[in-house]
CSV table of C-alpha atoms in Angstrom, one decimal:
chain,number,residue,atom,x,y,z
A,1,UNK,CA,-18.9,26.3,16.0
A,2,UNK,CA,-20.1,29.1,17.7
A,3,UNK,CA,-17.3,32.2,18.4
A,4,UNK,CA,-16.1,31.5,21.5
A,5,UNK,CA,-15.3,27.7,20.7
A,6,UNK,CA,-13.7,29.0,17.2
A,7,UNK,CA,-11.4,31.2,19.3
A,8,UNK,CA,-11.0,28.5,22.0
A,9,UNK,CA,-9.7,25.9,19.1
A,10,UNK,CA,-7.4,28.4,17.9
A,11,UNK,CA,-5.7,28.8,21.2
A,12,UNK,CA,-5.6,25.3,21.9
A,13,UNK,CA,-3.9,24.6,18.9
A,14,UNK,CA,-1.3,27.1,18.5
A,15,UNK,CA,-0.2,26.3,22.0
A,16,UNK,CA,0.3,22.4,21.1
A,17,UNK,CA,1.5,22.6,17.9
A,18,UNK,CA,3.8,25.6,18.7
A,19,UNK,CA,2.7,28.6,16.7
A,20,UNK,CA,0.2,30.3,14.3
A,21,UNK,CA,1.2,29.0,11.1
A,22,UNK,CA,1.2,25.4,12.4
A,23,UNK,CA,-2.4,26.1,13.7
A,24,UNK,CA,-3.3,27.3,10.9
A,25,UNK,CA,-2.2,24.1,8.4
A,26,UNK,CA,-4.4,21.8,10.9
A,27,UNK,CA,-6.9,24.4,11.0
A,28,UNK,CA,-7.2,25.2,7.5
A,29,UNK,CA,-7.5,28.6,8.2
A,30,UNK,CA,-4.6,31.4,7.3
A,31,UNK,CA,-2.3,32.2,10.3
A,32,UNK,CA,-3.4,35.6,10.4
A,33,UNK,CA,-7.0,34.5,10.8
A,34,UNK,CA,-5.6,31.9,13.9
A,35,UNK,CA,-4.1,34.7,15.4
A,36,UNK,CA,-7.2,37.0,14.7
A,37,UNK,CA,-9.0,34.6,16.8
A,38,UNK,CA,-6.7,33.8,19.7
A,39,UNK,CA,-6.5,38.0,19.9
A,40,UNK,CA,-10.3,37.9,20.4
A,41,UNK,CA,-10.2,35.4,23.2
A,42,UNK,CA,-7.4,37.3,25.5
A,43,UNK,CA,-9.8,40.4,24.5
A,44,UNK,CA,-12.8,38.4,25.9
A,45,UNK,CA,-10.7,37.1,28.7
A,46,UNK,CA,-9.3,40.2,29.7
A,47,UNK,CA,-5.6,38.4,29.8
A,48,UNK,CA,-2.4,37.9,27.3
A,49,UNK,CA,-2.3,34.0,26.9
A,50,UNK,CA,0.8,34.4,24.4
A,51,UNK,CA,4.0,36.5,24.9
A,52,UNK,CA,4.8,36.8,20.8
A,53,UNK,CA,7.9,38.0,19.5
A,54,UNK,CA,9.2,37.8,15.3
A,55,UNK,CA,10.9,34.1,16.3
A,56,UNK,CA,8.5,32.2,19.7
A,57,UNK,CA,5.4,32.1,20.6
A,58,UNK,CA,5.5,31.1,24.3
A,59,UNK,CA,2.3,31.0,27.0
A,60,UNK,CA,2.3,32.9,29.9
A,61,UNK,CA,1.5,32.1,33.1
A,62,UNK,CA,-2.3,32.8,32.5
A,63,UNK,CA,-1.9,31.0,29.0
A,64,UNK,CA,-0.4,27.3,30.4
A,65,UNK,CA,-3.5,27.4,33.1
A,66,UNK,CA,-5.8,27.4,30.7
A,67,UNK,CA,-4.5,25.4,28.5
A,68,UNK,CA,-3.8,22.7,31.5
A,69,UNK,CA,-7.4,23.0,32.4
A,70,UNK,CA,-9.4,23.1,28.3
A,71,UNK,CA,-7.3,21.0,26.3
A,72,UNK,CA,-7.9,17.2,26.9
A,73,UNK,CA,-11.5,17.9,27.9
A,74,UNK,CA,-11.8,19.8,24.3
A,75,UNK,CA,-10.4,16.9,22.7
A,76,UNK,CA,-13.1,15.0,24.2
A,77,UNK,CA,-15.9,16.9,23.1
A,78,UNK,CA,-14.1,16.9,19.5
A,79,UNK,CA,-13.7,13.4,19.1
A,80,UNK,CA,-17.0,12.7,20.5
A,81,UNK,CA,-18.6,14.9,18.0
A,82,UNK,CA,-16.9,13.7,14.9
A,83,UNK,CA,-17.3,9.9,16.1
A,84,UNK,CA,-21.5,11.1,16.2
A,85,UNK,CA,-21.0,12.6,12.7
A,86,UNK,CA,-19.5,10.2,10.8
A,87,UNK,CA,-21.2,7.4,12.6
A,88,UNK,CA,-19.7,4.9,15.1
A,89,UNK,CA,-18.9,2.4,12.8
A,90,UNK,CA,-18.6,4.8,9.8
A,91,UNK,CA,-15.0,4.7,8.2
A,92,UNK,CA,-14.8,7.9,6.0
A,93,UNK,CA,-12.0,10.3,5.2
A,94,UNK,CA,-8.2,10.8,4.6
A,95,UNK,CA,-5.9,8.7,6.3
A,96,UNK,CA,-2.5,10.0,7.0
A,97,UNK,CA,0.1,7.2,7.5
A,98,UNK,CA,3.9,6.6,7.7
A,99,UNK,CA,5.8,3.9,6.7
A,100,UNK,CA,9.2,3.2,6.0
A,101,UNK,CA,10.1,3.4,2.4
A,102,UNK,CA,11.1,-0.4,1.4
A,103,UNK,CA,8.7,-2.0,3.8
A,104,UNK,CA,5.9,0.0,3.1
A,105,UNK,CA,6.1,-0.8,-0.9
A,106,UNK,CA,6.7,-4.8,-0.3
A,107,UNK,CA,4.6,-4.9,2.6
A,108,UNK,CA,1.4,-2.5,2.8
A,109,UNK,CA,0.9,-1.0,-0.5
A,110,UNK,CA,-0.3,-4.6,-1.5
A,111,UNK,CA,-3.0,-4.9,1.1
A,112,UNK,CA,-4.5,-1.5,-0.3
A,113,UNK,CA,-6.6,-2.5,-2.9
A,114,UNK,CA,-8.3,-5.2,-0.4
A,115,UNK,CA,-8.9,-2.3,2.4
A,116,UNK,CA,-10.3,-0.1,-0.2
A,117,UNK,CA,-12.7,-2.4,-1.3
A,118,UNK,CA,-13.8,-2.8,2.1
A,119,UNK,CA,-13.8,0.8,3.2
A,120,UNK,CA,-14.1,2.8,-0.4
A,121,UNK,CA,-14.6,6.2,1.8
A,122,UNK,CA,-11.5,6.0,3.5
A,123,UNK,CA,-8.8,7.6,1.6
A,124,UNK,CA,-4.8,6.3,2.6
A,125,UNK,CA,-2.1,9.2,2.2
A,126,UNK,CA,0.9,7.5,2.6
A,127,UNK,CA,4.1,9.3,3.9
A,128,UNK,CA,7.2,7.0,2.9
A,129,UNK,CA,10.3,8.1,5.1
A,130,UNK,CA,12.8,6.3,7.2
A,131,UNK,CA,12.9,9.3,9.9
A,132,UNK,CA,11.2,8.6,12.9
A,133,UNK,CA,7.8,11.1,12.8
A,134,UNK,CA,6.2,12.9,15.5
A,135,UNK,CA,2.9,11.6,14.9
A,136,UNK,CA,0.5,14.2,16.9
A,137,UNK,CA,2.3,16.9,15.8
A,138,UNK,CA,2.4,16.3,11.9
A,139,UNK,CA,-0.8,15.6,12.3
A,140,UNK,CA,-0.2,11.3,11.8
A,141,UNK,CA,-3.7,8.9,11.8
A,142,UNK,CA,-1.0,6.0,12.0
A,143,UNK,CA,2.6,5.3,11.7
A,144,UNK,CA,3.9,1.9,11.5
A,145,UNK,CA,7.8,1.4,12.1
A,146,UNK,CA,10.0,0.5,15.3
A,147,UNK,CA,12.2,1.8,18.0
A,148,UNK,CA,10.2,4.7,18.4
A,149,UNK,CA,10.1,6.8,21.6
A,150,UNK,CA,6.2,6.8,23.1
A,151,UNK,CA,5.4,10.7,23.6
A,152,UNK,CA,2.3,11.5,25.6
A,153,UNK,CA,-1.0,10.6,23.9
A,154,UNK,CA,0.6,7.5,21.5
A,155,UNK,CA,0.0,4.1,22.1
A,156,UNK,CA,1.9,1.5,20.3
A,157,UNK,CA,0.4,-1.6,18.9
A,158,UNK,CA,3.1,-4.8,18.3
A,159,UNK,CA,3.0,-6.5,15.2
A,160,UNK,CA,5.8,-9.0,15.2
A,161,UNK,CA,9.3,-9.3,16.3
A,162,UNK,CA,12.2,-8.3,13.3
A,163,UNK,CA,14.9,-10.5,12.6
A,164,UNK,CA,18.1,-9.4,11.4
A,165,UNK,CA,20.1,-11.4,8.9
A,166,UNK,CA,23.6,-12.0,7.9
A,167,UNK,CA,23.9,-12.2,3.9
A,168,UNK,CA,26.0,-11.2,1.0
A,169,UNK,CA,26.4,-11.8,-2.6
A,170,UNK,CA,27.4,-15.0,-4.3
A,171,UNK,CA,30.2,-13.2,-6.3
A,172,UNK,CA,31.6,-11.7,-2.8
A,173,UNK,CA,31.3,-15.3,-1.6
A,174,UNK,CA,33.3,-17.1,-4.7
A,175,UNK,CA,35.8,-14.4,-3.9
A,176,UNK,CA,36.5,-14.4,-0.5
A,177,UNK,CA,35.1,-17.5,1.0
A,178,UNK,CA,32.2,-18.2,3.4
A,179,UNK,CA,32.0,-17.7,6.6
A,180,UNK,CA,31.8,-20.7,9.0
A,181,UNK,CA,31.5,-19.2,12.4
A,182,UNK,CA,30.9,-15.3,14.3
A,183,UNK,CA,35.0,-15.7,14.5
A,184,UNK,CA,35.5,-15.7,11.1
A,185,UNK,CA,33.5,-12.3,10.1
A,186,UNK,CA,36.8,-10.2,11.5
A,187,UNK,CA,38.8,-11.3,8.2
A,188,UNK,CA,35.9,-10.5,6.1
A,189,UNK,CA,34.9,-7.1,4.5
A,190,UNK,CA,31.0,-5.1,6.3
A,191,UNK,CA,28.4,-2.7,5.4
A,192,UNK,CA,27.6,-1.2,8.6
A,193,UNK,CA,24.8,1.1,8.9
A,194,UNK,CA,24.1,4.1,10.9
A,195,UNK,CA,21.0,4.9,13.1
A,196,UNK,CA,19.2,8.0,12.0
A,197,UNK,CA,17.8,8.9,14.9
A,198,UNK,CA,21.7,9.1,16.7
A,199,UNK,CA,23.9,9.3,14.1
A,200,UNK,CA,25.9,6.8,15.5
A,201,UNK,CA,26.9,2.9,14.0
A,202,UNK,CA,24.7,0.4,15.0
A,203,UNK,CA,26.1,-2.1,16.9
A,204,UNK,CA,25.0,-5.5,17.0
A,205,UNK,CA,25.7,-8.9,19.1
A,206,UNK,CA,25.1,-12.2,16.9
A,207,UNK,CA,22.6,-15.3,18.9
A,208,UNK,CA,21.2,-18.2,18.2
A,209,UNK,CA,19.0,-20.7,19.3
A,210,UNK,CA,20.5,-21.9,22.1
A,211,UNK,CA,21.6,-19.6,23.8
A,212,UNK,CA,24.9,-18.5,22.2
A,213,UNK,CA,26.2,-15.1,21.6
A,214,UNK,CA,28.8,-13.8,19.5
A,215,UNK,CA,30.0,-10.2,18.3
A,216,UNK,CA,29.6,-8.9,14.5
A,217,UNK,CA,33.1,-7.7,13.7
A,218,UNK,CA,33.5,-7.2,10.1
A,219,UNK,CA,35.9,-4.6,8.9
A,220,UNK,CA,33.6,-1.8,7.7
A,221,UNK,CA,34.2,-0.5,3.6
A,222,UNK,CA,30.7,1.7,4.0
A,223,UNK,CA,28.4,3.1,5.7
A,224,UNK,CA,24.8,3.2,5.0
A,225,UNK,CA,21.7,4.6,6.8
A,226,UNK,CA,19.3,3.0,4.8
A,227,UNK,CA,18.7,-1.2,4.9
A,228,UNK,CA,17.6,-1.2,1.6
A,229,UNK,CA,20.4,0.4,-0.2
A,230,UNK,CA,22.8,-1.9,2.9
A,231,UNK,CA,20.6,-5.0,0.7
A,232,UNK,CA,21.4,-3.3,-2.8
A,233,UNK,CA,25.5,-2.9,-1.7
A,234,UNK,CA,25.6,-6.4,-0.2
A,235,UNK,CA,24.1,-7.5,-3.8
A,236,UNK,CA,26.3,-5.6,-5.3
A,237,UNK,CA,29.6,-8.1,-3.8
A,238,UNK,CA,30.9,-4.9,-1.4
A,239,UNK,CA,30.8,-7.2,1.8
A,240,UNK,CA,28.8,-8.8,4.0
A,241,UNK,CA,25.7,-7.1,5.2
A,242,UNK,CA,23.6,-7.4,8.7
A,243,UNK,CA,20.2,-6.7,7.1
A,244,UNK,CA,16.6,-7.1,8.8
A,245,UNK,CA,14.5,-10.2,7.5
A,246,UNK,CA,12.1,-8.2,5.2
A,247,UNK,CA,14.7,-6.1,3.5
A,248,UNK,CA,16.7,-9.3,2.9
A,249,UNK,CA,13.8,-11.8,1.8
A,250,UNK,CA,13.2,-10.5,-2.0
A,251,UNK,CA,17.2,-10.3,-2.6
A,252,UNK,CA,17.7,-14.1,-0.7
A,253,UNK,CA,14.6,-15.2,-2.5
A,254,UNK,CA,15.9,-14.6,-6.3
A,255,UNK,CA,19.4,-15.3,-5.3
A,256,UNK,CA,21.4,-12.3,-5.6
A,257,UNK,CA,21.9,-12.4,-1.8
A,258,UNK,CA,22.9,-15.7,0.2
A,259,UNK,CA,22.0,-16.6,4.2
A,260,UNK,CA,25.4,-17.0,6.0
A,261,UNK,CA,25.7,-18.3,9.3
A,262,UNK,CA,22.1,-19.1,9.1
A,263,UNK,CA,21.7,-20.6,12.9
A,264,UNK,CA,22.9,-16.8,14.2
A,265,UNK,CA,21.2,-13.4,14.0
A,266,UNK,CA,20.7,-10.3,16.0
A,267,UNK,CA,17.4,-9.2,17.0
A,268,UNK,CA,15.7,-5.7,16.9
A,269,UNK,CA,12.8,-4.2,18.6
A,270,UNK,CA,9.3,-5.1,17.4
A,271,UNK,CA,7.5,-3.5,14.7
A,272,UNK,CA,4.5,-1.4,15.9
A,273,UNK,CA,1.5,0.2,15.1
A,274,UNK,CA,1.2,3.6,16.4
A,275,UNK,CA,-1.9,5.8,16.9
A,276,UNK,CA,-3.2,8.3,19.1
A,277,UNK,CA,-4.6,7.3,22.3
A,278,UNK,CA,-7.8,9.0,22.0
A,279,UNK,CA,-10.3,7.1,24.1
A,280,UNK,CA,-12.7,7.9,20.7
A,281,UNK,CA,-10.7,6.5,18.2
A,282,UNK,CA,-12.1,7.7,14.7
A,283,UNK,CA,-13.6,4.6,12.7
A,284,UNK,CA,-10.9,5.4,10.0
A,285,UNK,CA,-8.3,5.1,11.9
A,286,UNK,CA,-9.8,1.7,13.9
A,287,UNK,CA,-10.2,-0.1,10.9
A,288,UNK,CA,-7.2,0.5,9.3
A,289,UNK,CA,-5.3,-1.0,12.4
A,290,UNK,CA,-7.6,-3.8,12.8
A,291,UNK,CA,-7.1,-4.5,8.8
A,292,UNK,CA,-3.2,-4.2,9.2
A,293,UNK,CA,-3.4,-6.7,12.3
A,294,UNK,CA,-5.9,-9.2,10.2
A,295,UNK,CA,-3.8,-9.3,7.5
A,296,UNK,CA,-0.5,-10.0,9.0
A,297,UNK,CA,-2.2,-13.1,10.8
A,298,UNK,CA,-4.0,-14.2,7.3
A,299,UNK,CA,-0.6,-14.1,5.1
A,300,UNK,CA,2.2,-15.2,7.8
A,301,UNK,CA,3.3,-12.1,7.7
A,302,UNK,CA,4.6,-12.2,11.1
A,303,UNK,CA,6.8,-15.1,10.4
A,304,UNK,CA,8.5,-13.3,7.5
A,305,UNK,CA,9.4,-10.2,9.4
A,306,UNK,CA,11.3,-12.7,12.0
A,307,UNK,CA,13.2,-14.5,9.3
């Protein structure tokens, strides 16, 4: 790029991703050379865009017009260049992606070997983390996860629906009996969980099939904020666990968990795809959706996730 569009890029960036040195890590540059350049467009301009101190960068007034006016349309022209680059249909280059740790490994690092050998140029960095991430500004291709907050230029792309289970150990079982209706889980020991995003205990309301609801009320002995450790305790005989379908499957599956109260279960918000929602979508990122979305329909994978 030509000066004026370096400098240009350099602006627009440190002003959405809220500094220099953030510029500079999606830039590839060194912050000093991002603010080099931003100095040379208010020299050009004639106008301070940034009002800098040691701790904020802010815009001034001069600085959020511009940015209101170049950004999206600069996007544009970005995207349509790289999309005429690599080729429309072209899938080449890193990949960044986030998943959550336990469903990502029983889940999606299986289906990597098929979408490599469909797409050898593309190149999956996967980000395992239960936090929710911000995907445009840590610079995300993809995030796949749930109960996520939309910000401006994400789109969300539904999966399936998530289940959430009532199970605990055989041992815990033998020991304290089985539970034979919602009423009974008040005399009986619970992992409860906390949300991550709030801090708070989850609370849940039990359903079934016909219509019925009913409260969890176990008596908590710990609190997790993870559902694959909440499987792990539960194995382990400390109580009985409220755990979502694909966390619970392996443990139910080999016996070291049991279904109880299998007609009830509470029900969480969907899993989703999420991606930017950049009219030019790079072919990287397309495919990798489209892939995710095949697959889940090919294996049943849908099914699974709602128990």
């Amino acid at each position: 790029m030509s000066d004026p569009f370096v400098h240009l890029d350099a602006f627009i960036h440190s002003a959405e991703d809220g500094g220099f040195s953030a510029a500079a890590r999606r830039l590839g540059l060194t912050p000093a050379g991002v603010s080099k350049n931003v100095a040379r467009l208010e020299a050009n301009l004639g106008v301070r865009l940034f009002r800098r101190s040691t701790r904020k960068l802010s815009l001034t007034e001069e600085g959020e017009q511009l940015l209101r006016e170049v950004a999206e349309p600069w996007h544009r022209i970005q995207d349509a260049m790289a999309v005429v680059r690599q080729g429309a249909n072209h899938a080449a280059g890193p990949l960044k992606v986030a998943l959550a740790p336990a469903v990502g490994r029983m889940h999606f690092v299986p289906m990597l070997a098929a979408f490599r050998e469909r797409y050898p140029e593309v190149l999956p960095d996967l980000h395992f983390d239960n936090r929710q991430v911000d995907l445009i500004a840590e610079g995300f291709d993809v995030a796949i996860g749930g109960g996520v907050e939309l910000p401006q230029g994400v789109v969300a792309r539904e999966l399936t629906r998530v289940r959430i289970v009532l199970a605990a150990s055989p041992a815990y079982l033998a020991r304290r009996g089985t539970p034979a209706h919602p009423d009974d889980l008040a005399a009986h020991d619970g992992i409860a969980r906390r949300s991550i995003r709030t801090g708070r205990l989850q609370t849940l309301t039990l359903r079934d099939d016909a219509g019925r609801v009913a409260p969890y009320d176990c008596r908590p002995v710990a609190v997790l904020d993870d559902p694959e450790a909440m499987a792990h305790a539960a194995a382990a005989g400390l109580g009985i666990a409220l755990l979502p379908a694909p966390h619970a499957g392996p443990l139910l599956a080999d016996g070291r968990l049991v279904r109880i109260l299998p007609d009830w279960y509470a029900e969480t918000g969907p899993l989703f795809l999420y991606y930017s929602n950049r009219r030019l979508l790079p072919a990287k990122t397309r495919v990798f959706v489209d892939f995710v979305v095949e697959r889940f329909r090919e294996q049943g994978l849908a099914a699974h996730f709602a128990g």
